[in-house]
CSV table of C-alpha atoms and ligand atoms in Angstrom, one decimal:
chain,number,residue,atom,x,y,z
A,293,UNK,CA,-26.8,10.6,-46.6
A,294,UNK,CA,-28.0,11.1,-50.3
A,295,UNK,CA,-31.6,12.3,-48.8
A,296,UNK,CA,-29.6,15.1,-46.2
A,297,UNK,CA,-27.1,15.5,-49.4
A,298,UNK,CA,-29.9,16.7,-51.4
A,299,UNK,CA,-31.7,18.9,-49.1
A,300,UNK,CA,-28.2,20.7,-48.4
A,301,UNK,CA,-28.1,21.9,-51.9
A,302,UNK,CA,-25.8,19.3,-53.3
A,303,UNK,CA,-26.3,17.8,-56.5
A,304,UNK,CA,-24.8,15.3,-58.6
A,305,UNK,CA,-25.1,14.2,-62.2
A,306,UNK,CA,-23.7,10.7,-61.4
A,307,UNK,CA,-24.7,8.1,-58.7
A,308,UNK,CA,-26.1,5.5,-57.4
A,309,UNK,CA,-29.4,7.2,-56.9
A,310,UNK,CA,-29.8,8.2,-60.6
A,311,UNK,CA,-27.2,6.3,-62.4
A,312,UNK,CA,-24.7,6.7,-65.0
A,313,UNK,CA,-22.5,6.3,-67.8
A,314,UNK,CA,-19.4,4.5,-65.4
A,315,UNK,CA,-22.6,2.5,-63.3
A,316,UNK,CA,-23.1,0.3,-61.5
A,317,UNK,CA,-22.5,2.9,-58.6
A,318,UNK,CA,-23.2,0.6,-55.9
A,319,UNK,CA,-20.5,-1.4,-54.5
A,320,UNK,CA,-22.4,-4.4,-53.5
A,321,UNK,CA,-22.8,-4.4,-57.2
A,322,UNK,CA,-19.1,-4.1,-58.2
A,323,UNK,CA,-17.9,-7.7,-57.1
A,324,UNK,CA,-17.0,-8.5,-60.9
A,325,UNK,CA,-14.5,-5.7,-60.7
A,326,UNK,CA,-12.7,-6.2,-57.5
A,327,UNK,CA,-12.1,-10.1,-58.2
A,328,UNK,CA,-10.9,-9.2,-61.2
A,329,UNK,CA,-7.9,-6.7,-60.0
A,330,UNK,CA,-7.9,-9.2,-56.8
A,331,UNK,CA,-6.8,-12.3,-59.1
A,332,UNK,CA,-4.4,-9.8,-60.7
A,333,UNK,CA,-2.6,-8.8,-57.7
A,334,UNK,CA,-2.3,-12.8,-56.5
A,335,UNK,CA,-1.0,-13.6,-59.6
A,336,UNK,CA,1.4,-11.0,-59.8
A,337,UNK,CA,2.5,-12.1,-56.1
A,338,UNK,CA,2.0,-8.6,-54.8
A,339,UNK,CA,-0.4,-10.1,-51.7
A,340,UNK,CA,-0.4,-12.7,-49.9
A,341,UNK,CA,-2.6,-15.4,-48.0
A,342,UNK,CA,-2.7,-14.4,-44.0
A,343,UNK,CA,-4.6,-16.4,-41.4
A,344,UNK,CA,-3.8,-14.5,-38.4
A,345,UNK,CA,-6.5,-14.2,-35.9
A,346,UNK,CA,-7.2,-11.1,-34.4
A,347,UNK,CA,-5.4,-11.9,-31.1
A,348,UNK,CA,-2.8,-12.9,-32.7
A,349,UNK,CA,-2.5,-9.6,-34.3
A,350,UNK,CA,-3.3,-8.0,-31.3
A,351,UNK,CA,-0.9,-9.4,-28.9
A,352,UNK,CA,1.8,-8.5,-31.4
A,353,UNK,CA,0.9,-5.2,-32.0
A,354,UNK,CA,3.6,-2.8,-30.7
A,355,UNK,CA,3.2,1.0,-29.4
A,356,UNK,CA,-0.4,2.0,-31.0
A,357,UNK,CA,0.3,4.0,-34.1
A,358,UNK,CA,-2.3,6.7,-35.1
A,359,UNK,CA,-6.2,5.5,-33.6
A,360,UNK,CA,-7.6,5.6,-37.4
A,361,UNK,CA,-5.5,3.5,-38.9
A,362,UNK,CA,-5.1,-0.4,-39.1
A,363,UNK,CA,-2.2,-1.5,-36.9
A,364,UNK,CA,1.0,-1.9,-38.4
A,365,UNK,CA,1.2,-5.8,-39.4
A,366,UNK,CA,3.7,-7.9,-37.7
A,367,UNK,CA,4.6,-9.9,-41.0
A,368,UNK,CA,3.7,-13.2,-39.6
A,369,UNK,CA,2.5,-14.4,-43.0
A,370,UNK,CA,4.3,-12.2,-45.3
A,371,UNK,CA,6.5,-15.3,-46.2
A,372,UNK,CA,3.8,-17.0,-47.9
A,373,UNK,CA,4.1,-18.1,-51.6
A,374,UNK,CA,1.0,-19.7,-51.8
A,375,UNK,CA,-1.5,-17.4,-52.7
A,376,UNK,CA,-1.5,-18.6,-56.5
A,377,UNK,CA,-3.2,-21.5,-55.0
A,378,UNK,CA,-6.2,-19.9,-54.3
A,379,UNK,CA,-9.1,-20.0,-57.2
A,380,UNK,CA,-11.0,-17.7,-54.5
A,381,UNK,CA,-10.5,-15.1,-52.1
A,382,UNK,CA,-12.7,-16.3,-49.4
A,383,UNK,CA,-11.6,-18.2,-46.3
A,384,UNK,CA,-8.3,-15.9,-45.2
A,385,UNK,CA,-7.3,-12.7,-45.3
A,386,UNK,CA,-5.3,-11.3,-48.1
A,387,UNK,CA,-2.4,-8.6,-47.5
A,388,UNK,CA,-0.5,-6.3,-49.5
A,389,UNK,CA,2.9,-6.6,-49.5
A,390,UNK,CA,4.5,-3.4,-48.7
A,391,UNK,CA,8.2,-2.5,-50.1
A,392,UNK,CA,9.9,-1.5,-46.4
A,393,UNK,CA,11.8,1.5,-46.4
A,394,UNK,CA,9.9,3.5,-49.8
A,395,UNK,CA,9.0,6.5,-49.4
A,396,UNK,CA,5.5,7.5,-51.1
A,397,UNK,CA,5.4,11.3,-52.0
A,398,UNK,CA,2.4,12.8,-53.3
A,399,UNK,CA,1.3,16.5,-53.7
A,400,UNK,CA,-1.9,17.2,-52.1
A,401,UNK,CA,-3.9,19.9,-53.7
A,402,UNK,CA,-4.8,21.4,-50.3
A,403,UNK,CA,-2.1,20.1,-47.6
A,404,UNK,CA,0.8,20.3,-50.3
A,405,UNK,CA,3.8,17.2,-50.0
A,406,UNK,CA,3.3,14.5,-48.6
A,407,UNK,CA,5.6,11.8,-47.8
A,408,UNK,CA,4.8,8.1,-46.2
A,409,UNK,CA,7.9,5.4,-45.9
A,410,UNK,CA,6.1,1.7,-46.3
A,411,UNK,CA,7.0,-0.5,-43.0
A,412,UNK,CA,7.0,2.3,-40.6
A,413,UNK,CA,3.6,4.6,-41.4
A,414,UNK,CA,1.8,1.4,-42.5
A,415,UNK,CA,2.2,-2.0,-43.2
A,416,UNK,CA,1.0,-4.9,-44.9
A,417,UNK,CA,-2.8,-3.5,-45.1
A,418,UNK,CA,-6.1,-5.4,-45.7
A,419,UNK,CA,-6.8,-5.9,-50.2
A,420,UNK,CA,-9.8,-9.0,-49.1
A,421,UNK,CA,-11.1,-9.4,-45.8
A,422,UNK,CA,-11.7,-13.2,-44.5
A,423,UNK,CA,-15.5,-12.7,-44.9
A,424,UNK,CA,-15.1,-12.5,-48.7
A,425,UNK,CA,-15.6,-8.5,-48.7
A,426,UNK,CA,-12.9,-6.5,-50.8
A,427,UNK,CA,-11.3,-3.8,-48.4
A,428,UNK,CA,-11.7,-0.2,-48.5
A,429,UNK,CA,-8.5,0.1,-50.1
A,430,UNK,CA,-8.7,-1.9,-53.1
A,431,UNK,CA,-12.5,-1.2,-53.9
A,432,UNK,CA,-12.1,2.8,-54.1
A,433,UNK,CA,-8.7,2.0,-56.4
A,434,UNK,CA,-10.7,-0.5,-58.4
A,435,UNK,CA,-13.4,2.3,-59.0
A,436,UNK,CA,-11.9,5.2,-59.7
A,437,UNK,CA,-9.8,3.7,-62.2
A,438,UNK,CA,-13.1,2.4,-64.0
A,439,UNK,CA,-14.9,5.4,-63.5
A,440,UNK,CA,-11.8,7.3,-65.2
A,441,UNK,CA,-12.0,9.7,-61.3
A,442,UNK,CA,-9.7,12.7,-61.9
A,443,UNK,CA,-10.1,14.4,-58.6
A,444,UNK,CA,-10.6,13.1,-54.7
A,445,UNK,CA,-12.0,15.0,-52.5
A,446,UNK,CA,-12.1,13.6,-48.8
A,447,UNK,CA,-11.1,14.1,-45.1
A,448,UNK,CA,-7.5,14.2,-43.4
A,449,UNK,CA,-7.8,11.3,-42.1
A,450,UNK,CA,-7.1,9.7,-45.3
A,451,UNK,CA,-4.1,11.0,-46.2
A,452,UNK,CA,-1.8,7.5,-45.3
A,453,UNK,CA,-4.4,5.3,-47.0
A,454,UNK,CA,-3.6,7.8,-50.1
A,455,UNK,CA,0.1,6.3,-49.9
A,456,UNK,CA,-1.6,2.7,-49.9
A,457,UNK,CA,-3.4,3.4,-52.7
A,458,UNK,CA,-0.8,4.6,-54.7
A,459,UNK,CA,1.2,0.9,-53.9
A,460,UNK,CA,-2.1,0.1,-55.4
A,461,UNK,CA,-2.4,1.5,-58.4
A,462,UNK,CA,1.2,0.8,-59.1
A,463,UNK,CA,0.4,-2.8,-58.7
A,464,UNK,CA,-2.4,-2.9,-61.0
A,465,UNK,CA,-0.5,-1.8,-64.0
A,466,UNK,CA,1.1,1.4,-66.0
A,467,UNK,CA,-2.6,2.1,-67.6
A,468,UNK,CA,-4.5,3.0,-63.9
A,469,UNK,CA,-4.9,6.4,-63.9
A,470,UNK,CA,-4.1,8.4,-60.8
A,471,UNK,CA,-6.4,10.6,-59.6
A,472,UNK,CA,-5.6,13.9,-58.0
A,473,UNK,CA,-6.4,14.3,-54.3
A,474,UNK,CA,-7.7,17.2,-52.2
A,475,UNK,CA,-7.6,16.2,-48.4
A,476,UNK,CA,-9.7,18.5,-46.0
A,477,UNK,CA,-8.7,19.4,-42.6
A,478,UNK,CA,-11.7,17.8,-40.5
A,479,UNK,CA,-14.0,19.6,-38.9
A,480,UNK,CA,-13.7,19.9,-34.9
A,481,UNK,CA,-15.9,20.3,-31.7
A,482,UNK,CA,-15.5,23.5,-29.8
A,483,UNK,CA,-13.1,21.3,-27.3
A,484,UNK,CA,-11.4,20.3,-30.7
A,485,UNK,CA,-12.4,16.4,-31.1
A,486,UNK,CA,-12.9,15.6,-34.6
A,487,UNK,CA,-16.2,15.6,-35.2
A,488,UNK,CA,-17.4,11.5,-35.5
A,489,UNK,CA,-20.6,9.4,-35.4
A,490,UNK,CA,-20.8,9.8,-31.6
A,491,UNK,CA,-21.3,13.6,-32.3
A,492,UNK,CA,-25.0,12.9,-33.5
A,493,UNK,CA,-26.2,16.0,-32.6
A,494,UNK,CA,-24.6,17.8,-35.4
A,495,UNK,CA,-25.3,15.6,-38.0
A,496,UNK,CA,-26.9,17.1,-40.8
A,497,UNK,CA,-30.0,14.9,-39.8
A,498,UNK,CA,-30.3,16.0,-36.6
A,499,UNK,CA,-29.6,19.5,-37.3
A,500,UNK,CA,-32.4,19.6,-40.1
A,501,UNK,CA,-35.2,18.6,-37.8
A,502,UNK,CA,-34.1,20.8,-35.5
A,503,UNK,CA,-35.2,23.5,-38.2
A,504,UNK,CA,-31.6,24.7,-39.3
A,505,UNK,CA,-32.2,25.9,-42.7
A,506,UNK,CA,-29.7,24.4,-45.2
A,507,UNK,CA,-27.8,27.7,-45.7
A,508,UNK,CA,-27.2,28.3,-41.8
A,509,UNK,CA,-25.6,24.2,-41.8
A,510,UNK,CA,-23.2,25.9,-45.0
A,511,UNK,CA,-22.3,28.8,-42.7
A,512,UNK,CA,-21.3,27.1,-39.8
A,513,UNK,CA,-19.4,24.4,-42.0
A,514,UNK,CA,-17.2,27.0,-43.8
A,515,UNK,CA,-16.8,29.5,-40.9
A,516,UNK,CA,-13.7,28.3,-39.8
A,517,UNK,CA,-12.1,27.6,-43.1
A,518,UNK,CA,-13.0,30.1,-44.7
A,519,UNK,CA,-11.5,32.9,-41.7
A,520,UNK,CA,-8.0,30.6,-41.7
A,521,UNK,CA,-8.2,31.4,-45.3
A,522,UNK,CA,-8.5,35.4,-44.8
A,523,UNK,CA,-5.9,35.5,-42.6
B,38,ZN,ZN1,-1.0,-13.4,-41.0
């Protein structure tokens, strides 16, 4: 991705390619960090210990919400007090405790308001996964607090795990600083399927050694944005 970043024309001044002042970039390298906000949240009681198994989770699921997202938790293990108990993450999964019924608004710089209710757009998500792995959630709050992030910039499809994230940052404490957030509309195939991994043929990659030049890959990224725009 950095390699096809480059050769597109994008540049960055910060990374994990050429380092930093907020380094290290690399997430693998970040563990100190994410324990640390992890043994906050435990001790604050904001998650808890859960050791469903995936069927069980599955068989309780109800009507499928939105196919991104995590299913809604069932709240099996949302009773648990015991997560204080634990010296380490490792061994179960560990869940955020959503507040039912609040509503999470947030202005996004591109889409405008926003508003998620915790409990019915998402529940109890994922903070530390079984495998001892921080989730997707916690690690991007974790680092753009400590990287002092001012803006996000990121796809649509992201716009309820902004609402998460915000639970987040409450969680850890008055002085995390919340970034602003600019979600993109996706791009979309000619039959209008969001454009995904499976698409291969129009990944940059692909598209580059099929001798697109890296202004023609610009043009036909921006072509439909930029006509909704002059409308
Ligand atoms: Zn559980």
């Amino acid at each position: 991705m950095i390699e096809d970043l480059r050769w597109l024309g994008i540049h960055w001044s910060e990374g994990p390619d050429c380092g930093g002042e907020y380094g290290p970039y690399a997430q693998s390298e970040r563990r100190a960090h994410y324990l640390e906000a992890w043994r906050r949240l435990r001790d604050e009681g904001f998650i808890y210990p859960c050791t469903c198994s995936r069927r069980d989770l599955a068989q309780a699921a109800s009507a499928p919400n939105d196919l991104d997202d995590e299913p809604i938790y069932p709240g099996s293990c949302r009773g648990r007090k015991d997560g204080p108990s634990f010296a380490e993450p490792a061994g179960v999964n560990w869940r955020f405790r959503v507040s039912d019924g609040e509503q999470i608004g947030f202005t996004d710089l591109n889409l405008g308001e926003k508003n998620y209710v915790a409990g019915r757009d998402f529940g109890d998500f994922l903070v530390w996964r079984r495998d001892d792995v921080p989730s997707y959630q916690l690690a991007v709050v974790v680092d753009d607090a400590a990287m002092q992030i001012t803006e996000v910039v990121r796809g649509a499809d992201l716009l309820k795990s902004t609402a998460r994230q915000l639970l987040l940052m409450h969680a850890l404490g008055p002085e995390t600083r919340i970034p602003s957030y600019y979600h993109c509309e996706l791009l979309r195939d000619a039959s209008g399927t969001r454009l995904a991994k499976r698409h291969d043929a129009l990944g940059i990659r692909h598209l580059r050694e099929n001798g697109m030049t890296p202004e023609s890959v610009l043009a036909l990224a921006f072509r439909p944005a930029t006509s909704a725009r002059l409308q």
